[in-house]
Coordinates of C-alpha atoms and ligand atoms in Angstrom, one line a residue:
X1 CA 103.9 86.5 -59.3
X2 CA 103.1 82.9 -58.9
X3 CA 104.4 80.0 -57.2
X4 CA 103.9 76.6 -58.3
X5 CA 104.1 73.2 -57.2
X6 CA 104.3 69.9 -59.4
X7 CA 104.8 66.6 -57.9
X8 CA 104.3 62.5 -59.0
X9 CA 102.5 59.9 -57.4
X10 CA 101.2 56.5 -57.3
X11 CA 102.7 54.2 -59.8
X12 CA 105.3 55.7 -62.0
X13 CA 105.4 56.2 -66.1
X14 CA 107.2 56.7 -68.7
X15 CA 106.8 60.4 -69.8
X16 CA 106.2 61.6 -66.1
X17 CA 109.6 63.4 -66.6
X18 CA 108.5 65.2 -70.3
X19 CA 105.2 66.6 -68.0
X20 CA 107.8 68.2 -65.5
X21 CA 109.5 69.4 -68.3
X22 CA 106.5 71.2 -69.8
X23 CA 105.6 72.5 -66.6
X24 CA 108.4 73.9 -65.9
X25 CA 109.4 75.3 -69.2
X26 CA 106.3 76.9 -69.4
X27 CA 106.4 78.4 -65.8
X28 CA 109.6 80.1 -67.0
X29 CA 107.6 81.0 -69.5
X30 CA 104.7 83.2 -67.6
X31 CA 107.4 84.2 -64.8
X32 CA 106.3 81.6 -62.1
X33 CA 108.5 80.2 -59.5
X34 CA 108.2 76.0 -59.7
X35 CA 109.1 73.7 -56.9
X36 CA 108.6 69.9 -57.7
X37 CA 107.8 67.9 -54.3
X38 CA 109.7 64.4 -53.9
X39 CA 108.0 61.3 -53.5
X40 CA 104.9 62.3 -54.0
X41 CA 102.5 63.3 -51.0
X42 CA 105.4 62.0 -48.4
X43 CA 107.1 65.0 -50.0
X44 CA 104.0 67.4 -49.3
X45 CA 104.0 66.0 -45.5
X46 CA 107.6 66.4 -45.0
X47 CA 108.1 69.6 -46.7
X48 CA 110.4 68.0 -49.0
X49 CA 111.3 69.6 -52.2
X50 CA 113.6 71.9 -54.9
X51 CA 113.4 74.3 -56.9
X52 CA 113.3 74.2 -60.5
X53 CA 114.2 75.3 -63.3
X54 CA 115.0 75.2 -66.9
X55 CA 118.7 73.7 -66.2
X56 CA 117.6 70.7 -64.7
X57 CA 115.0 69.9 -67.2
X58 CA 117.5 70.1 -70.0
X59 CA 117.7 66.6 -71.6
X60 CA 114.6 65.4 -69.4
X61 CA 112.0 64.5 -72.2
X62 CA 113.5 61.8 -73.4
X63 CA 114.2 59.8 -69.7
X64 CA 112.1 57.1 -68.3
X65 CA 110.8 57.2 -64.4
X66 CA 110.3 60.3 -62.7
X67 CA 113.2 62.5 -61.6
X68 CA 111.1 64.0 -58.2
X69 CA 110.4 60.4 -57.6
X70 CA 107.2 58.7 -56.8
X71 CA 105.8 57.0 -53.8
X72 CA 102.7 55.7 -51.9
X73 CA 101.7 57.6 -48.8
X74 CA 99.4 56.0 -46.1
X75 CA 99.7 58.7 -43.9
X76 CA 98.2 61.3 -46.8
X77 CA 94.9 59.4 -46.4
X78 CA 94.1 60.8 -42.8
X79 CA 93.0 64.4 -42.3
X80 CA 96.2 64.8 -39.8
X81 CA 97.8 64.2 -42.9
X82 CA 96.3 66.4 -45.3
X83 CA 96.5 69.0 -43.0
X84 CA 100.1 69.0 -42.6
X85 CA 100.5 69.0 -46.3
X86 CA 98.4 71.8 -46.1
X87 CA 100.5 73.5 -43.6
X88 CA 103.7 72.7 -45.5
X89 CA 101.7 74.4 -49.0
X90 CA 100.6 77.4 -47.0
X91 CA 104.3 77.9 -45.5
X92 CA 105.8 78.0 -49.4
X93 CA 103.2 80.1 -50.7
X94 CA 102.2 77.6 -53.3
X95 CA 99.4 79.1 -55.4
X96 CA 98.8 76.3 -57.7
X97 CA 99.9 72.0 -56.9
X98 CA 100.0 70.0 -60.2
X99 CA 99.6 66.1 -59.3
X100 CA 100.8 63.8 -61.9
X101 CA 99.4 60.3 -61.1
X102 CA 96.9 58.2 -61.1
X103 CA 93.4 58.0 -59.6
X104 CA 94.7 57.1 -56.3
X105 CA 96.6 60.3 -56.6
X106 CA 93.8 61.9 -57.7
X107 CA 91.2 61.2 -54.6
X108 CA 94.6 62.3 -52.5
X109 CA 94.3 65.1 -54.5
X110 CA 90.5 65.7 -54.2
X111 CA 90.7 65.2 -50.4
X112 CA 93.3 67.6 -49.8
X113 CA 91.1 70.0 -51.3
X114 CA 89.0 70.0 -48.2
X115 CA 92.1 71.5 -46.1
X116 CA 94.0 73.8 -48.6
X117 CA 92.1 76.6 -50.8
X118 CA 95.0 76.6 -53.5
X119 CA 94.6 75.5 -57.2
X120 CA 95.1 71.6 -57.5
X121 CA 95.0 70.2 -61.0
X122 CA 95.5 66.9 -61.9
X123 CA 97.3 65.1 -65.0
X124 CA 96.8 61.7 -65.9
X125 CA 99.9 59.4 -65.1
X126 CA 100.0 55.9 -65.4
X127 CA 100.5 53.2 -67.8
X128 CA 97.2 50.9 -67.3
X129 CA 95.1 54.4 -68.8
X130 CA 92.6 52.8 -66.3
X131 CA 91.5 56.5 -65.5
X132 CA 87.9 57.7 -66.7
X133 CA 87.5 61.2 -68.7
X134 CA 91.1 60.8 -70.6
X135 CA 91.2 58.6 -73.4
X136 CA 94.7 58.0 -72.7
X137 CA 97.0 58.7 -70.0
X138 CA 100.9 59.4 -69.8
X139 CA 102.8 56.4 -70.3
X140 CA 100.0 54.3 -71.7
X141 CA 101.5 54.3 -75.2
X142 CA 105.1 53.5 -74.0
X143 CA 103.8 50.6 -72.2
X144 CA 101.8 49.4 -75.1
X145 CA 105.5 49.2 -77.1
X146 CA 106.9 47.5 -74.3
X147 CA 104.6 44.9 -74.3
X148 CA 104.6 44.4 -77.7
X149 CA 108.3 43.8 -78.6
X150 CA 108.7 41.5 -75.5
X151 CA 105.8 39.5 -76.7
X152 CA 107.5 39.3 -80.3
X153 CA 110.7 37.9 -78.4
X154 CA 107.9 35.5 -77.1
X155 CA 107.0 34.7 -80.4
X156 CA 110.5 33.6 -81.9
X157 CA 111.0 31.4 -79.1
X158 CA 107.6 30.1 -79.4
X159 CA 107.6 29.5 -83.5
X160 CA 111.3 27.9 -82.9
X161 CA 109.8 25.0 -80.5
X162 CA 106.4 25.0 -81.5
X163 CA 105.2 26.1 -78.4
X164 CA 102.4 27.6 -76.3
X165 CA 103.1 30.6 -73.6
X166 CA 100.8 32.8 -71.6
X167 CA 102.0 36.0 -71.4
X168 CA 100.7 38.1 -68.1
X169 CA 100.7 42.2 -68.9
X170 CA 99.5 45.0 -66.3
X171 CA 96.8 47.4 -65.9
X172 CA 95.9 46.9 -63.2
X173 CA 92.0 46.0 -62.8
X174 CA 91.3 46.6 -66.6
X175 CA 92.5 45.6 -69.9
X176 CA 93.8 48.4 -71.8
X177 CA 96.7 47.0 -71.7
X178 CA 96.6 43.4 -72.6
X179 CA 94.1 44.7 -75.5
X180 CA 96.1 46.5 -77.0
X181 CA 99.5 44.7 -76.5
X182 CA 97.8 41.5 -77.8
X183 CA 96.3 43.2 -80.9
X184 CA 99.6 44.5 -82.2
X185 CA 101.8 41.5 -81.0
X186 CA 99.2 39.2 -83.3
X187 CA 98.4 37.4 -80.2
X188 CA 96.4 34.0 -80.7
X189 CA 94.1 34.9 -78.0
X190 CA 93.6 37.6 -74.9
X191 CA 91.7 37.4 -71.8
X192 CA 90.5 40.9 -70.4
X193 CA 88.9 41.8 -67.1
X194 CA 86.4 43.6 -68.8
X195 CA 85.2 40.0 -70.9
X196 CA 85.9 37.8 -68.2
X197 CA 83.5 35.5 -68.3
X198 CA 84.4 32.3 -65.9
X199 CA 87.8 30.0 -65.7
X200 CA 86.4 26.8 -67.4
X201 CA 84.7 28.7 -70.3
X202 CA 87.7 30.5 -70.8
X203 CA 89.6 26.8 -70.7
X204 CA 87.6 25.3 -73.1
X205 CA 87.5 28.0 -75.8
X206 CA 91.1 27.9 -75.8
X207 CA 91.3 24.6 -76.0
X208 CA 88.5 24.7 -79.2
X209 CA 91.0 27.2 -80.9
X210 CA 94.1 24.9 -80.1
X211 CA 92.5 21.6 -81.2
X212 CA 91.4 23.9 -84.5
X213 CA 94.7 24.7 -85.2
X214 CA 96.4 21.8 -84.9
X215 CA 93.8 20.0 -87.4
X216 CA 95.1 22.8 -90.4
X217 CA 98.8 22.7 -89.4
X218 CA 101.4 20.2 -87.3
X219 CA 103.4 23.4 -86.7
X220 CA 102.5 25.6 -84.7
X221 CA 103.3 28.3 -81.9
X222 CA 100.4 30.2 -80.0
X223 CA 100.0 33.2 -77.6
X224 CA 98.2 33.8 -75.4
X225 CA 98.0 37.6 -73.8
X226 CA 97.0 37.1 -70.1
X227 CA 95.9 40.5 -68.3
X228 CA 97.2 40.8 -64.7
X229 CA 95.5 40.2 -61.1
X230 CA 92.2 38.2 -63.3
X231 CA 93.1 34.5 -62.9
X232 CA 91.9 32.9 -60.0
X233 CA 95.1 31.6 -58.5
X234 CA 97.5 33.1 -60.5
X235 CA 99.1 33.1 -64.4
X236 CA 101.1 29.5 -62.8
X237 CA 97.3 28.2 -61.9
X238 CA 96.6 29.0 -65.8
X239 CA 99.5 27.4 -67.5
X240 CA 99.2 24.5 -65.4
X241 CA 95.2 24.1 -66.1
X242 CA 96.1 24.6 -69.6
X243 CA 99.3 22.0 -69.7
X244 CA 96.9 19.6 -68.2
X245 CA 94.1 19.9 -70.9
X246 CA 96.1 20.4 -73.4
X247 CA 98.6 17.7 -73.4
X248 CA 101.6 20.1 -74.4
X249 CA 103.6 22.0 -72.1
X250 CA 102.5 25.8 -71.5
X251 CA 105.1 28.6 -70.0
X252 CA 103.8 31.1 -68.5
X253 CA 106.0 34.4 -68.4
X254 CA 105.2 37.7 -66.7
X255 CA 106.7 40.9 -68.0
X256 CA 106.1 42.7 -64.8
X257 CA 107.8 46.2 -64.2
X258 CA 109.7 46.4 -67.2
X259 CA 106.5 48.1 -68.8
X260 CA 106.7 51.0 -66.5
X261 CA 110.3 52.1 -67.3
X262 CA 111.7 52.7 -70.4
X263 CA 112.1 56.3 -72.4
X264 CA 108.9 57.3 -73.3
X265 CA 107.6 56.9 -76.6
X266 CA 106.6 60.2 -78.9
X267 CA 102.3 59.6 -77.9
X268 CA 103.3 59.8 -74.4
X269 CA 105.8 62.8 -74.4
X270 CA 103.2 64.8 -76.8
X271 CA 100.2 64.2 -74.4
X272 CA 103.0 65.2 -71.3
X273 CA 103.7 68.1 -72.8
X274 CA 100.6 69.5 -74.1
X275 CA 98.6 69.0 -70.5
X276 CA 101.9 70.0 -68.3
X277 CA 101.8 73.3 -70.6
X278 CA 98.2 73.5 -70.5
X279 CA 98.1 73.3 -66.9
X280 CA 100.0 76.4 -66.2
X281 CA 97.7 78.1 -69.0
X282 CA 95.7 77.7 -66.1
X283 CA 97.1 78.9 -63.0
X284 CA 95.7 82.5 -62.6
X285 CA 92.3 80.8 -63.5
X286 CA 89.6 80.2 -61.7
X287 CA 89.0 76.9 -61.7
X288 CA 90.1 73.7 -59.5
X289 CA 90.0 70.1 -58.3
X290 CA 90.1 68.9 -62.1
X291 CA 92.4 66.2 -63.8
X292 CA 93.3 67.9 -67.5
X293 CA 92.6 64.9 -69.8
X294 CA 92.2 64.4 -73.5
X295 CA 89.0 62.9 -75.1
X296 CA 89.3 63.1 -79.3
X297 CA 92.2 65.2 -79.5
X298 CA 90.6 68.2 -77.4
X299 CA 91.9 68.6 -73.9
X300 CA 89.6 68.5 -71.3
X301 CA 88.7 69.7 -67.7
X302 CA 87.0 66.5 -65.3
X303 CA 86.6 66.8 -61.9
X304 CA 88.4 64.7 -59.7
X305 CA 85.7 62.4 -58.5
X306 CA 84.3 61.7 -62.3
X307 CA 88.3 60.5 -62.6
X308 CA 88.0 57.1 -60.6
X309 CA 85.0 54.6 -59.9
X310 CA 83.1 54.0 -62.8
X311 CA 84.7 51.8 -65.1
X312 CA 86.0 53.4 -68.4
X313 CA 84.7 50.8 -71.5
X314 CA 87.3 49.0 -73.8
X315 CA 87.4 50.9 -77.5
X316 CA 84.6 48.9 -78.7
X317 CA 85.8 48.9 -82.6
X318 CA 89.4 47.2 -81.0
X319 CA 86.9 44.8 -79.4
X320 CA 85.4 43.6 -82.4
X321 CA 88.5 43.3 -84.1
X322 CA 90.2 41.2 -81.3
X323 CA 86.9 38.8 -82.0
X324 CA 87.1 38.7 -85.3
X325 CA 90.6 37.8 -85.5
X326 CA 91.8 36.1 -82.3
X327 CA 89.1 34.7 -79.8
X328 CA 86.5 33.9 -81.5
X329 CA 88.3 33.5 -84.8
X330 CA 87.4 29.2 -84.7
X331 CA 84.3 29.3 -82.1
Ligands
LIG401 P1 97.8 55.8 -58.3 O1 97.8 57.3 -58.2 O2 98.8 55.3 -59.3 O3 96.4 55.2 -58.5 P2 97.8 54.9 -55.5 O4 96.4 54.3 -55.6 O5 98.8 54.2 -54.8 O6 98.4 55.2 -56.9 O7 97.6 56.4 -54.9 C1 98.7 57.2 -54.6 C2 98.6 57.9 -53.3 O8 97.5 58.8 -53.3 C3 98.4 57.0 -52.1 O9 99.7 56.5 -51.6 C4 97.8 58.0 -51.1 O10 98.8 58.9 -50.5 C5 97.0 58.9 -52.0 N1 95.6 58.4 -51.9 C6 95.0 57.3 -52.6 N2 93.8 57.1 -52.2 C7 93.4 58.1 -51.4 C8 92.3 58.5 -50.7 N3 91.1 57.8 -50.8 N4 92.3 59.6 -49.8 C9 93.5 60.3 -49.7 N5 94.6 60.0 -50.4 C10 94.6 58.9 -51.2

């Protein structure tokens, strides 16, 4: 029979848990002993897991976070380290590692490949979906809801006082995210890594759009969807450029790491479950080193280093939109 091993890494999501769920419910399934590694590769290093089974995955879909926990590992970088993991796999008897993370997780997972001749598969975990050859990742869609009914909090406050706010959202280097978030909270307007184009152009179109406004109504609130780690200087740099050329005060608010907890929404537990089962559909397989993504519905096999790197393009018919009816709405 088979052994398994599933662990998460990197930065947690919502709808990790329904993956260990799957993956172990389907183990149980096909007869293979599961142990789910904690903290992600410290756990690998330090030989520090459980066992599971179908008991402690009762009730599990529905919880946020990630019940083997999840951690960064410098030490899994160096060779010494991915050794030792290997060691530590060897030792268990693990046929098959399943890494839930993100692409940092997945070049760990790539480069342990080079020291352990095991199965490693990979399944997309993180809520920025900044990962190429999935078109969405676990916890993406739960982070999207997140956003969006914290920015329609925004709103009330903004429509009571007639004010402006710039609202900062993850994902990291790319703008899933904000995109999305700032489509469905009927933002006013969104600026995205991927259309950055420079500070002051991105100051004066606002300002156009503001000035606009204010000319077909005295009343009015506006929104803007500000995606993270873009502005030079910071979101407080922004509001305070914006405050200045505007002439009305602008409040910045960060949502921060409430959009990575939360129970998962159904998107996210589906996708979990269908590539956690579908991994183990794979164990006695012959095939390795890939992340298990989904790309129009059909799940698909990528190899780890097609997972990170090249930059994965916005959903160009969402762009358009977000043109039409926000940015560039009163160019
Ligand atoms: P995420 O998986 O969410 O992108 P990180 O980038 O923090 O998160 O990566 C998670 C872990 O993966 C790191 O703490 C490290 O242990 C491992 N890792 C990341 N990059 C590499 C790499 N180039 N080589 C080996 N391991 C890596």
């Amino acid at each position: 029979t088979k052994k398994v091993a599933v662990l998460t890494s990197g930065g947690d999501a919502p709808g990790m848990n329904a993956c260990i769920r799957a993956i172990v419910l389907a183990c149980e399934r096909a007869n293979y002993a599961v142990v789910g590694y904690q903290h992600g590769y410290n756990g690998l290093i330090n030989q520090e897991y459980c066992l599971l089974n179908n008991n402690q995955v009762h009730n599990l879909i529905q919880r946020g976070g990630t019940i083997l926990q999840s951690a960064r590992c410098h030490e899994f970088k160096t060779d010494a380290g991915a050794k030792k993991a290997a060691e530590n796999l060897a030792e268990l008897d693990i046929d098959t590692l399943i890494v839930i993370g993100g692409d940092g997780s997945f070049r760990g997972a790539d480069h342990l490949g080079a020291f352990w001749s095991g199965q490693i598969l990979g399944l997309p975990g993180t809520i920025d979906n900044d990962i190429s050859g999935t078109d969405a990742t676990i916890g993406f869609y739960t982070a999207i809801e997140t956003a969006v009914s914290s920015i329609d909090k925004v709103r009330d406050t903004a429509d009571a006082f007639e004010r402006i706010f710039l609202v900062e959202v993850m994902g990291r280097h790319a703008g899933f995210l904000a995109l999305r978030a700032a489509l469905a909270s009927s933002a006013d307007y969104v600026i995205l890594p991927e259309l950055f184009d420079n500070p002051e152009t991105t100051l004066n179109c606002i300002t156009t759009q503001l000035n606009e406004r204010r000319k077909q109504s005295d009343h009015i609130s506006y929104i803007i969807v500000l995606a993270e780690k873009l502005w030079p200087g910071g979101i407080d740099n922004l509001a305070q450029a914006l405050t200045d050329k505007t002439q009305s005060e602008v409040r910045p608010v960060i949502l921060g790491h409430v959009q990575r907890g939360g129970s998962p929404v159904s998107e996210d537990r589906i996708l979990a479950t269908k590539l956690g089962a579908y991994a183990v559909s794979l164990v006695s397989k012959d095939i390795t080193g890939v992340m298990l993504g989904e790309q129009e519905g059909k799940i698909v096999e990528v190899p780890f280093k097609m997972t990170w790197g090249k930059s994965k393009p916005l959903d160009q018919q969402l762009v358009t939109t977000m043109k039409t009816l926000m940015n560039e709405r009163y160019a």
